[in-house]
Tab-separated table of C-alpha atoms in Angstrom:
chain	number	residue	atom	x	y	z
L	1	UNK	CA	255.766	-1.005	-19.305
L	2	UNK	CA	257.286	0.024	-22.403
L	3	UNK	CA	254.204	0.173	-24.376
L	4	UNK	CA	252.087	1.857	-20.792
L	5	UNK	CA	250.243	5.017	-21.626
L	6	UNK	CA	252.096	7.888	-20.626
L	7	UNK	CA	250.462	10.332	-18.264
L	8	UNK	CA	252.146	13.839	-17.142
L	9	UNK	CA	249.741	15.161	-13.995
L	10	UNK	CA	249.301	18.966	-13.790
L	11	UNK	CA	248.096	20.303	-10.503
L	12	UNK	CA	249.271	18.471	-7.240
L	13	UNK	CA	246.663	19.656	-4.576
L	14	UNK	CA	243.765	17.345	-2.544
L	15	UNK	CA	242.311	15.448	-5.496
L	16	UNK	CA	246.262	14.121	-7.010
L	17	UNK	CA	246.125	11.698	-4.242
L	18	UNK	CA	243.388	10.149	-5.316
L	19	UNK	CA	243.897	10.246	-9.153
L	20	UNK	CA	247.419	8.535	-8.201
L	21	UNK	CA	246.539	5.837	-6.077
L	22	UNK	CA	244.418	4.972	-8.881
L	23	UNK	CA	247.021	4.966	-11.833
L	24	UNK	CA	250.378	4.704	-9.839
L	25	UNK	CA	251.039	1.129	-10.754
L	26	UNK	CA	248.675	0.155	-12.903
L	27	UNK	CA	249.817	-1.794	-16.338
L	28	UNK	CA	247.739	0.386	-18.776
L	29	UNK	CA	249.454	3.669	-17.789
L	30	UNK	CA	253.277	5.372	-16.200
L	31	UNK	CA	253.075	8.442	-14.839
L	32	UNK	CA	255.629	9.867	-16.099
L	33	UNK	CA	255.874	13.378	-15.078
L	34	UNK	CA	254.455	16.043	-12.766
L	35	UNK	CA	254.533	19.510	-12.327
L	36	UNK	CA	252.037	22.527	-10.102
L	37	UNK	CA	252.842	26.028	-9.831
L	38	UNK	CA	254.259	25.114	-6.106
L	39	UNK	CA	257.617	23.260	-6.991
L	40	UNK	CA	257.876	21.710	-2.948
L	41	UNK	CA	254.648	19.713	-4.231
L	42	UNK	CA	256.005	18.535	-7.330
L	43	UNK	CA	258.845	17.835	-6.128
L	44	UNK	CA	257.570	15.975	-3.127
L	45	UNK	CA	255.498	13.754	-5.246
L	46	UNK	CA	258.400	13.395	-7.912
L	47	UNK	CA	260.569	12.055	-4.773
L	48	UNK	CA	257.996	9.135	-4.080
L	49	UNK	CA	257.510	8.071	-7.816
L	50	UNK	CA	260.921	6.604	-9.093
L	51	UNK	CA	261.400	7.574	-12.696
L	52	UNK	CA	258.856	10.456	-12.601
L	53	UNK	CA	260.047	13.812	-13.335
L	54	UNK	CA	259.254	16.856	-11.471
L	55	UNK	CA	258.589	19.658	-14.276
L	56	UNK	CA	257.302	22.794	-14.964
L	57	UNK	CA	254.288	23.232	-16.235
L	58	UNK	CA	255.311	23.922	-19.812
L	59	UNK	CA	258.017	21.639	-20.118
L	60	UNK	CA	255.070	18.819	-18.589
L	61	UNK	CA	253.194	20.261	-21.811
L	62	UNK	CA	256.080	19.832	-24.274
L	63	UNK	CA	257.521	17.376	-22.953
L	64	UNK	CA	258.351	14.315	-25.176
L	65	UNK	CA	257.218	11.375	-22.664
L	66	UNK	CA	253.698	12.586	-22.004
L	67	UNK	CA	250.673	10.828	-24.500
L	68	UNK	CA	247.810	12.283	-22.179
L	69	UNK	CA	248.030	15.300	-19.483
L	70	UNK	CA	245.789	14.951	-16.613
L	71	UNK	CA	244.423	18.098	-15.876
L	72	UNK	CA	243.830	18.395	-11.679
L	73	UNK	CA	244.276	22.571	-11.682
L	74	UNK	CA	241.615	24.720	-10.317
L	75	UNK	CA	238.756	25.465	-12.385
L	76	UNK	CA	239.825	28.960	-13.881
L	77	UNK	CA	243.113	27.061	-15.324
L	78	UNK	CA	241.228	24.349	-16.859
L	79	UNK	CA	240.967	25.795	-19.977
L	80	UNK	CA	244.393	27.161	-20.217
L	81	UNK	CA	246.480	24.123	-19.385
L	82	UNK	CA	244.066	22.309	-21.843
L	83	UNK	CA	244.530	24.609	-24.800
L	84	UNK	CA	248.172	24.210	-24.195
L	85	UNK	CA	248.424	20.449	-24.322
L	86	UNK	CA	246.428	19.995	-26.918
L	87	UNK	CA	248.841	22.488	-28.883
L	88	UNK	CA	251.483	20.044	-28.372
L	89	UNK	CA	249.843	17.708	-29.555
L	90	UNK	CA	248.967	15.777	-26.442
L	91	UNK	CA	245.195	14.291	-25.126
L	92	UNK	CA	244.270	16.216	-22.217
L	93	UNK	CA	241.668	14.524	-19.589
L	94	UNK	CA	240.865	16.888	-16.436
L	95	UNK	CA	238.691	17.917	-13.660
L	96	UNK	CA	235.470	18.865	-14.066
L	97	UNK	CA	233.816	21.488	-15.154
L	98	UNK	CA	235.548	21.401	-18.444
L	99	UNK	CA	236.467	24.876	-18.427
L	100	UNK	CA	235.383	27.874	-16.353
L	101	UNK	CA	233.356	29.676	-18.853
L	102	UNK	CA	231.361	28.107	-21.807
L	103	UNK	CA	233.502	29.803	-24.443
L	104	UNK	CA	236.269	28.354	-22.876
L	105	UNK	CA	235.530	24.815	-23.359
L	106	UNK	CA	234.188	25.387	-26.921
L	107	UNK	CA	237.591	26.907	-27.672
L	108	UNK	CA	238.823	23.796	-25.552
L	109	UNK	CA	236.983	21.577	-27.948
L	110	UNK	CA	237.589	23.025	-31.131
L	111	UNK	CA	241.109	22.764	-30.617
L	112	UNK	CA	241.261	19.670	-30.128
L	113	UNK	CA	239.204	18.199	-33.066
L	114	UNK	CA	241.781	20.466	-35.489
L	115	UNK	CA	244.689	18.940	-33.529
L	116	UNK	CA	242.988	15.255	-33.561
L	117	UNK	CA	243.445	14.468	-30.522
L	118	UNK	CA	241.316	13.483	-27.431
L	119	UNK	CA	239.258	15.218	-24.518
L	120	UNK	CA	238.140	13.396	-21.300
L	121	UNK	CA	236.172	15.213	-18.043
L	122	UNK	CA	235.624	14.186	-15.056
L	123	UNK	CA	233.203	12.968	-13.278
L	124	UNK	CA	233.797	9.588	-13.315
L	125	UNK	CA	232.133	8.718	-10.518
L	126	UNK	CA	228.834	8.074	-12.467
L	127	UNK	CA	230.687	5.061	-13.962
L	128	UNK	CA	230.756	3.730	-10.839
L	129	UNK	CA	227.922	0.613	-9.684
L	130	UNK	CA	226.122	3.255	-7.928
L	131	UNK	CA	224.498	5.156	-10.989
L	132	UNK	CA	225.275	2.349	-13.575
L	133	UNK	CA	223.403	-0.093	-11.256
L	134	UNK	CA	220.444	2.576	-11.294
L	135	UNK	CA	221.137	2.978	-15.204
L	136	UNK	CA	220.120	-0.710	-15.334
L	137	UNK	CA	217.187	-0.878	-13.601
L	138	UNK	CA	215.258	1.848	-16.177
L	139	UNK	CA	216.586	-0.207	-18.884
L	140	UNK	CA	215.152	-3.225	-17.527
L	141	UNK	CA	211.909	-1.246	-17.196
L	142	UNK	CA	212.034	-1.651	-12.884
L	143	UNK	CA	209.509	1.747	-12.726
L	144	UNK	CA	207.832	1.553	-16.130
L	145	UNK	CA	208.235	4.763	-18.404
L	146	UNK	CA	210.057	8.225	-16.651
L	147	UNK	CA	207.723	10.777	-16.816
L	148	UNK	CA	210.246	13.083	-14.107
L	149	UNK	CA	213.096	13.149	-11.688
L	150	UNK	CA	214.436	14.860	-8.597
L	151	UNK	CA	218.380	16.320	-7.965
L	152	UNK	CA	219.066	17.655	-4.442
L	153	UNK	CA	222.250	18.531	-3.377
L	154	UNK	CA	222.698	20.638	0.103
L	155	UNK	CA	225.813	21.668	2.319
L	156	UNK	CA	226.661	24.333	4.282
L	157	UNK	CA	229.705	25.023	2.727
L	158	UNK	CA	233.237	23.451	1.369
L	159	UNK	CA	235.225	25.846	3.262
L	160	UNK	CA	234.135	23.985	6.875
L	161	UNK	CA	236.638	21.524	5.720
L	162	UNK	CA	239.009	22.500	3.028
L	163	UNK	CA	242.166	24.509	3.806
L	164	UNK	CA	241.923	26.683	0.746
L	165	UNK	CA	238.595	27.042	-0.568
L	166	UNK	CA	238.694	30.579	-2.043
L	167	UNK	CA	237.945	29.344	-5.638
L	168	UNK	CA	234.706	27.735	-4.923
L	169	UNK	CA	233.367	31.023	-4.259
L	170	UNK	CA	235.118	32.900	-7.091
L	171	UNK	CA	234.131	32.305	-11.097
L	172	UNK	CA	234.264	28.902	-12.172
L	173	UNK	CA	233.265	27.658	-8.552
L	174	UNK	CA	229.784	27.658	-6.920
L	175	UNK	CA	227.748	24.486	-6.205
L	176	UNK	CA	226.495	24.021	-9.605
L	177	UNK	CA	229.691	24.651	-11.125
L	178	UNK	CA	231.283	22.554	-8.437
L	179	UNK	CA	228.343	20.074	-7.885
L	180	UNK	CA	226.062	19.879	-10.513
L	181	UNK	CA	228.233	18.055	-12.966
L	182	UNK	CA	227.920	14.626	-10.700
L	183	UNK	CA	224.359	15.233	-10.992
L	184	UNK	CA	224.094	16.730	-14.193
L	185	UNK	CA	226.652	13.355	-15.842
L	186	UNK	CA	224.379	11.008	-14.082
L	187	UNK	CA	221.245	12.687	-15.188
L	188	UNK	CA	222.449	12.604	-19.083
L	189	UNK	CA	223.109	8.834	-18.135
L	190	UNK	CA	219.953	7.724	-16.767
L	191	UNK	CA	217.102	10.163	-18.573
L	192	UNK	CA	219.735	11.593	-21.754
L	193	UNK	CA	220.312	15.119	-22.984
L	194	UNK	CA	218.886	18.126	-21.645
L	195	UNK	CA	217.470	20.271	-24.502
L	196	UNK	CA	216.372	23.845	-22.220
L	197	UNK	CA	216.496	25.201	-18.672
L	198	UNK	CA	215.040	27.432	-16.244
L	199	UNK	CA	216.789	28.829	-13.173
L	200	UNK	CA	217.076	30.865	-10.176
L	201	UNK	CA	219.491	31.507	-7.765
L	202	UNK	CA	220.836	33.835	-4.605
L	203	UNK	CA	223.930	35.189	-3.141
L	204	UNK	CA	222.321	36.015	0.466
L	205	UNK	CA	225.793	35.416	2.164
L	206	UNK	CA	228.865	37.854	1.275
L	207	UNK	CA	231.609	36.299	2.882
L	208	UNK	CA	232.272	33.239	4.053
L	209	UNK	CA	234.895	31.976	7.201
L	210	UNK	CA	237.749	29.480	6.859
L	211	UNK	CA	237.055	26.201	9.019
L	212	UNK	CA	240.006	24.009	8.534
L	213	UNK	CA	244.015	24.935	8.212
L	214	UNK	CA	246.374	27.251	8.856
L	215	UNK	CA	243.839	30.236	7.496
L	216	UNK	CA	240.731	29.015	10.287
L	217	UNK	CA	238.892	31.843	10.921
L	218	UNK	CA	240.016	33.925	7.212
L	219	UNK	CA	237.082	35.749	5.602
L	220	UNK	CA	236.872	35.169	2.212
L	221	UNK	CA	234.318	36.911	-0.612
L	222	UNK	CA	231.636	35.349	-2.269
L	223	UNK	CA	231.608	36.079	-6.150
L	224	UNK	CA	229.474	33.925	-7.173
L	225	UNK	CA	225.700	32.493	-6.518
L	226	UNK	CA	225.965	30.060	-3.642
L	227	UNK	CA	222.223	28.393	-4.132
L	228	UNK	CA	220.965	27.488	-7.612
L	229	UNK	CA	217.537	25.717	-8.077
L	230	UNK	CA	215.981	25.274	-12.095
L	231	UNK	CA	213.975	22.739	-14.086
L	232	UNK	CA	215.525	20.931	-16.562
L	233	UNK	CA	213.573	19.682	-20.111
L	234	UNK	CA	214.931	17.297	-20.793
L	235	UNK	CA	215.131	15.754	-25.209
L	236	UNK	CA	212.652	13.099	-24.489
L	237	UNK	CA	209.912	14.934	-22.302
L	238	UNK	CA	211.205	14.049	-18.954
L	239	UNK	CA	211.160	16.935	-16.562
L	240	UNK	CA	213.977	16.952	-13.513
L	241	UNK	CA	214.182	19.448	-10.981
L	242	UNK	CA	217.519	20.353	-9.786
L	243	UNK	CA	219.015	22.026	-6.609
L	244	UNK	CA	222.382	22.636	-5.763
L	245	UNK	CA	223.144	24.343	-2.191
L	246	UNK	CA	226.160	25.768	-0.233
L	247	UNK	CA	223.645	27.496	2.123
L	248	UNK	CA	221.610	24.424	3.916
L	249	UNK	CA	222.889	22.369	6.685
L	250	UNK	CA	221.868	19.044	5.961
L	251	UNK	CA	219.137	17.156	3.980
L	252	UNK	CA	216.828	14.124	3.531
L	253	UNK	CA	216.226	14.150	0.031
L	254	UNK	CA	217.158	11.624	-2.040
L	255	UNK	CA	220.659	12.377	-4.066
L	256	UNK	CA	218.557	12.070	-7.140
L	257	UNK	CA	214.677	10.229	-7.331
L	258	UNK	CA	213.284	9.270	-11.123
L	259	UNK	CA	209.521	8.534	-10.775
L	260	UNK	CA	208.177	6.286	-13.369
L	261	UNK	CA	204.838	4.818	-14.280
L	262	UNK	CA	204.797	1.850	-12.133
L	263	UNK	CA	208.066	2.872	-9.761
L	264	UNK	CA	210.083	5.504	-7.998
L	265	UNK	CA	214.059	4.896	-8.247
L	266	UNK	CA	216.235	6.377	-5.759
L	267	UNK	CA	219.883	6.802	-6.365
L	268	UNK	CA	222.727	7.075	-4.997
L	269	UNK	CA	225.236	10.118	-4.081
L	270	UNK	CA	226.965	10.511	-7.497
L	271	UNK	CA	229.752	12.244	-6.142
L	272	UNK	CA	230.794	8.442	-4.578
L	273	UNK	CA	231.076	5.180	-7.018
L	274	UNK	CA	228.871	3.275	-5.170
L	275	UNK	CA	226.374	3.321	-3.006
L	276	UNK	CA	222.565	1.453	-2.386
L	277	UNK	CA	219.879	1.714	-5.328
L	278	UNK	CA	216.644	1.254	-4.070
L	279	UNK	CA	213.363	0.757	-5.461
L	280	UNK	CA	209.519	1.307	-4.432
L	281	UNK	CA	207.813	0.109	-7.247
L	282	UNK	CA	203.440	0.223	-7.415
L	283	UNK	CA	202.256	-2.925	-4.747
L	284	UNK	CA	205.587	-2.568	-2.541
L	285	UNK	CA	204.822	-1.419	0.903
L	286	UNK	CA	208.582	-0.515	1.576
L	287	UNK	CA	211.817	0.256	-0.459
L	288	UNK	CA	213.658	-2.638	-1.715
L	289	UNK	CA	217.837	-2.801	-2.169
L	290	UNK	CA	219.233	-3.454	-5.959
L	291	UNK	CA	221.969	-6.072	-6.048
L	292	UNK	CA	225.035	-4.499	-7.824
L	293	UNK	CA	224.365	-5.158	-11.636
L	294	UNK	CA	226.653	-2.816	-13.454
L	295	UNK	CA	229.711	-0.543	-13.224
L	296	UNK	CA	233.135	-0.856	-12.305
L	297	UNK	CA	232.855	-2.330	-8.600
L	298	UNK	CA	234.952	-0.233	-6.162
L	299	UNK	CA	235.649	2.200	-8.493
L	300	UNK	CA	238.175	5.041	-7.773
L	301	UNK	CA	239.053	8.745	-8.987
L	302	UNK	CA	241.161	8.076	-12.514
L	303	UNK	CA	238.956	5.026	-13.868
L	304	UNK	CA	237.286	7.593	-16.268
L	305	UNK	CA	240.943	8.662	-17.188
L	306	UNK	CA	241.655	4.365	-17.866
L	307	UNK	CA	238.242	4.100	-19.730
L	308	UNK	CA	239.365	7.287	-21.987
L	309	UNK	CA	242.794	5.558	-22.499
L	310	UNK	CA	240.951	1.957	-23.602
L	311	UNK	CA	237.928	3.682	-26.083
L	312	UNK	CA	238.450	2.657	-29.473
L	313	UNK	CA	236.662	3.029	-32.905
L	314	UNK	CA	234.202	0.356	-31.087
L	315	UNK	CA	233.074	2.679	-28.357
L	316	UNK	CA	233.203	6.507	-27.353
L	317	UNK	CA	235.141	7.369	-23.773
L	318	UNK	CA	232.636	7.517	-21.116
L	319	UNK	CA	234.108	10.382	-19.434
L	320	UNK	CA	234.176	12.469	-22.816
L	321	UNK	CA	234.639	16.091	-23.674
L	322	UNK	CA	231.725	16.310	-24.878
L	323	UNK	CA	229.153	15.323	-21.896
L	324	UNK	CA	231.161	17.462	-20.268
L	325	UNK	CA	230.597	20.553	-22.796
L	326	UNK	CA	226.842	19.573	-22.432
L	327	UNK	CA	227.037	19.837	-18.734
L	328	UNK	CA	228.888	22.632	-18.386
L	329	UNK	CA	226.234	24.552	-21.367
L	330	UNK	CA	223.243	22.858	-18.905
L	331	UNK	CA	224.660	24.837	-15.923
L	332	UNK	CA	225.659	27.989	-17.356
L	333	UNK	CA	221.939	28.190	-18.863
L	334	UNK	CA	220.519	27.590	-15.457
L	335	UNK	CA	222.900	31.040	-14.346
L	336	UNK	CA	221.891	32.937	-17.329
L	337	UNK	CA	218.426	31.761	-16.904
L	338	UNK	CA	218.402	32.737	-13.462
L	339	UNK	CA	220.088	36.352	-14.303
L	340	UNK	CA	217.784	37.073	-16.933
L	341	UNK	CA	214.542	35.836	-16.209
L	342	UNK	CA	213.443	33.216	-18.621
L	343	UNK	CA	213.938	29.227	-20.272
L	344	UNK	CA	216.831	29.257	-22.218
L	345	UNK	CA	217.162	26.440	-24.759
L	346	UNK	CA	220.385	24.838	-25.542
L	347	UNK	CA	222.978	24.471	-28.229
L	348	UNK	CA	224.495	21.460	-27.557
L	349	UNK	CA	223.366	17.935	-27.135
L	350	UNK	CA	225.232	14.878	-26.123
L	351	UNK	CA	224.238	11.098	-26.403
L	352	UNK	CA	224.266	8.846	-22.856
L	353	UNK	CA	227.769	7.383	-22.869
L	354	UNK	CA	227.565	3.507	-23.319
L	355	UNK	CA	226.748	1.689	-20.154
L	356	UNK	CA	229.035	0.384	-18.059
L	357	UNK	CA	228.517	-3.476	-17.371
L	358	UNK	CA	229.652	-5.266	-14.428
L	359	UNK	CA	233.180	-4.805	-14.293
L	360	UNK	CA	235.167	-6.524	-10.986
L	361	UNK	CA	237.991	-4.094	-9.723
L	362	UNK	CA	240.841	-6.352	-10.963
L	363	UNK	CA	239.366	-6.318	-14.195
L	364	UNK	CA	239.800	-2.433	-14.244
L	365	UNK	CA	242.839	-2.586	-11.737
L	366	UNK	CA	241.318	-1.471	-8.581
L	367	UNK	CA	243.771	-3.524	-6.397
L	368	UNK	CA	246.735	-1.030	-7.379
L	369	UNK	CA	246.420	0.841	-4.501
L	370	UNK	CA	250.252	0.879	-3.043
L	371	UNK	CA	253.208	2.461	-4.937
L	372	UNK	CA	256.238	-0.071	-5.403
L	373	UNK	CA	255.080	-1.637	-2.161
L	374	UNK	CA	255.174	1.753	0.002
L	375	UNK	CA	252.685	4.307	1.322
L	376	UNK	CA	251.160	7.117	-1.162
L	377	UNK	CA	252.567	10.322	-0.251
L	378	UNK	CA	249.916	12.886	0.479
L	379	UNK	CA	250.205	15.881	-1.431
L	380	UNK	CA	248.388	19.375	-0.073
């Protein structure tokens, strides 16, 4: 344990109970510390994990005993708590988007190439054997050449079912914001960089009502577009189509659909690790089911944050900072596109991560999924 990567977590709400049962345990990594603005959750969490400290958020960021800070705040803090690690020196891998605001996550960026040290986004649910498996099959040529591709996602709404879901609807948040980037990630993965974008979008409902919790029944403002629909162009001539939805109620699309020369490839909801691939190629007179054939099998929340820890000169992170700065550019073109009226090209540019082969869960530690023997706790 003594030579473990050390990880401080910042930010203790829904998603830390994921990212823990993933790392908690596991011989790569020690959590070391954690800290969130509300001290009871720290301090619940800190109670659970012997030898983890509970910490405020700037002594998490100073503190000696943290190599990497994993960044689980809401989106407008991204940036923030990122800028500060990184001035103390420390690797910072954190929820996606990268930052709220494109400036942001250049600054983010920038900082940390003068500091020398290491960026990692989420999502790394694209690394799962859901997309990777789908990854595989284009290599292998399964529906000939892509000539274009479909990204649908639709619900009526996060705050049906979380407790406190002001900040989807506020700067930062959204569906594409919130959304896209499982699309987006899996898009750059299976077709590569997006080089221009056009968009539209709508705000039709002001307000939206609480579901869940002890606020059911709240109002809360919308601030931000809650339907977004564009075309993406993407560097080799492949044209996708891309909507992302708080305003439908359900949908039969296909997650995402790349049409080929000789196939059609649907795949999987990126926002899970897994799920079927399936095929129709030309002479099939029904979809057929893709054996698993890459990806880390039964992957969890945190494997991007191990694969970031375990790049080398040999290989990039998967989950890098700088798919996510493309993503995050792709979907604030498709707003400003939308706002304004016309294709926007982009600045940045990205190169697909390297694929993910085969990879059994205890090969990436995927049985750790009990603390010392006992029960996770379950932070808010």
């Amino acid at each position: 344990m003594g030579d473990a990567h050390r990880i401080g977590v910042v930010g203790l709400g829904v998603i830390s109970r994921a990212y823990l049962d993933t790392l908690v345990g596991h011989p790569a990594v020690r959590v070391t510390a954690v800290a969130d603005l509300d001290a009871s959750r720290s301090a619940a969490v800190a109670a659970e994990l012997p030898g983890v400290r509970e910490l405020t958020v700037e002594e998490l960021l100073s503190g000696p005993d943290v190599d990497t800070v994993l960044n689980l705040t809401t989106p407008g803090a991204h940036a923030g708590i990122a800028l500060g690690a990184i001035g103390h020196g420390k690797n910072v891998y954190g929820e996606k988007p990268l930052a709220a605001t494109l400036d942001d996550a250049h600054a983010v960026m920038t900082a940390a190439a003068r500091a020398g040290v290491g960026v990692g986004c989420a999502p790394d649910t694209v690394l799962g054997t859901g997309v990777q498996t789908a990854r595989a099959a284009l290599a292998a040529g399964s529906i000939g050449r892509p000539l274009f591709a479909s990204a649908v996602m639709v619900t009526p709404g996060h705050e049906r079912w979380h407790p406190h879901p002001d900040f989807y609807y506020t700067e930062g948040g959204g569906p594409l914001l919130d959304m896209g980037p499982y699309y987006l990630a899996s898009l750059v993965h299976l077709l590569g960089p997006v080089r221009a974008v056009t968009g539209a979008s709508s705000r039709l409902r002001a307000e939206r009502v609480i579901g869940s919790g002890p606020r059911t029944g709240e109002r809360i403002p919308v601030e931000v577009d809650s339907h977004v629909s564009g075309v993406l162009e993407h560097v080799d001539g492949t044209l996708t189509t891309i909507t992302t939805s708080f305003d439908g109620v359900a949908t039969t699309a296909s997650p995402i659909e790349v049409h080929g020369e000789v196939g059609t490839l649907a795949v999987p909801d990126p926002n899970r690790f897994d799920g079927d691939v399936r095929l129709f190629a030309l002479g099939d007179t029904q979809w057929r089911t893709l054996p698993p054939s890459a990806g880390y099998v039964d992957g969890a929340r945190g494997v991007g944050l191990l694969d970031f820890i375990a790049a080398d000169g040999q290989r990039a992170p998967r989950a890098s900072g700088e798919l996510a700065l493309h993503v995050l550019e792709t979907m604030t073109a498709l707003l400003r596109s939308s706002a304004e009226g016309r294709r926007i090209e982009l600045t940045t540019s990205t190169q697909p991560p390297a694929p993910v082969p085969l990879t059994a869960a205890e090969d990436w530690g995927g049985a750790a999924e009990e603390w010392g023997g006992r029960a996770a706790p379950s932070p808010a």
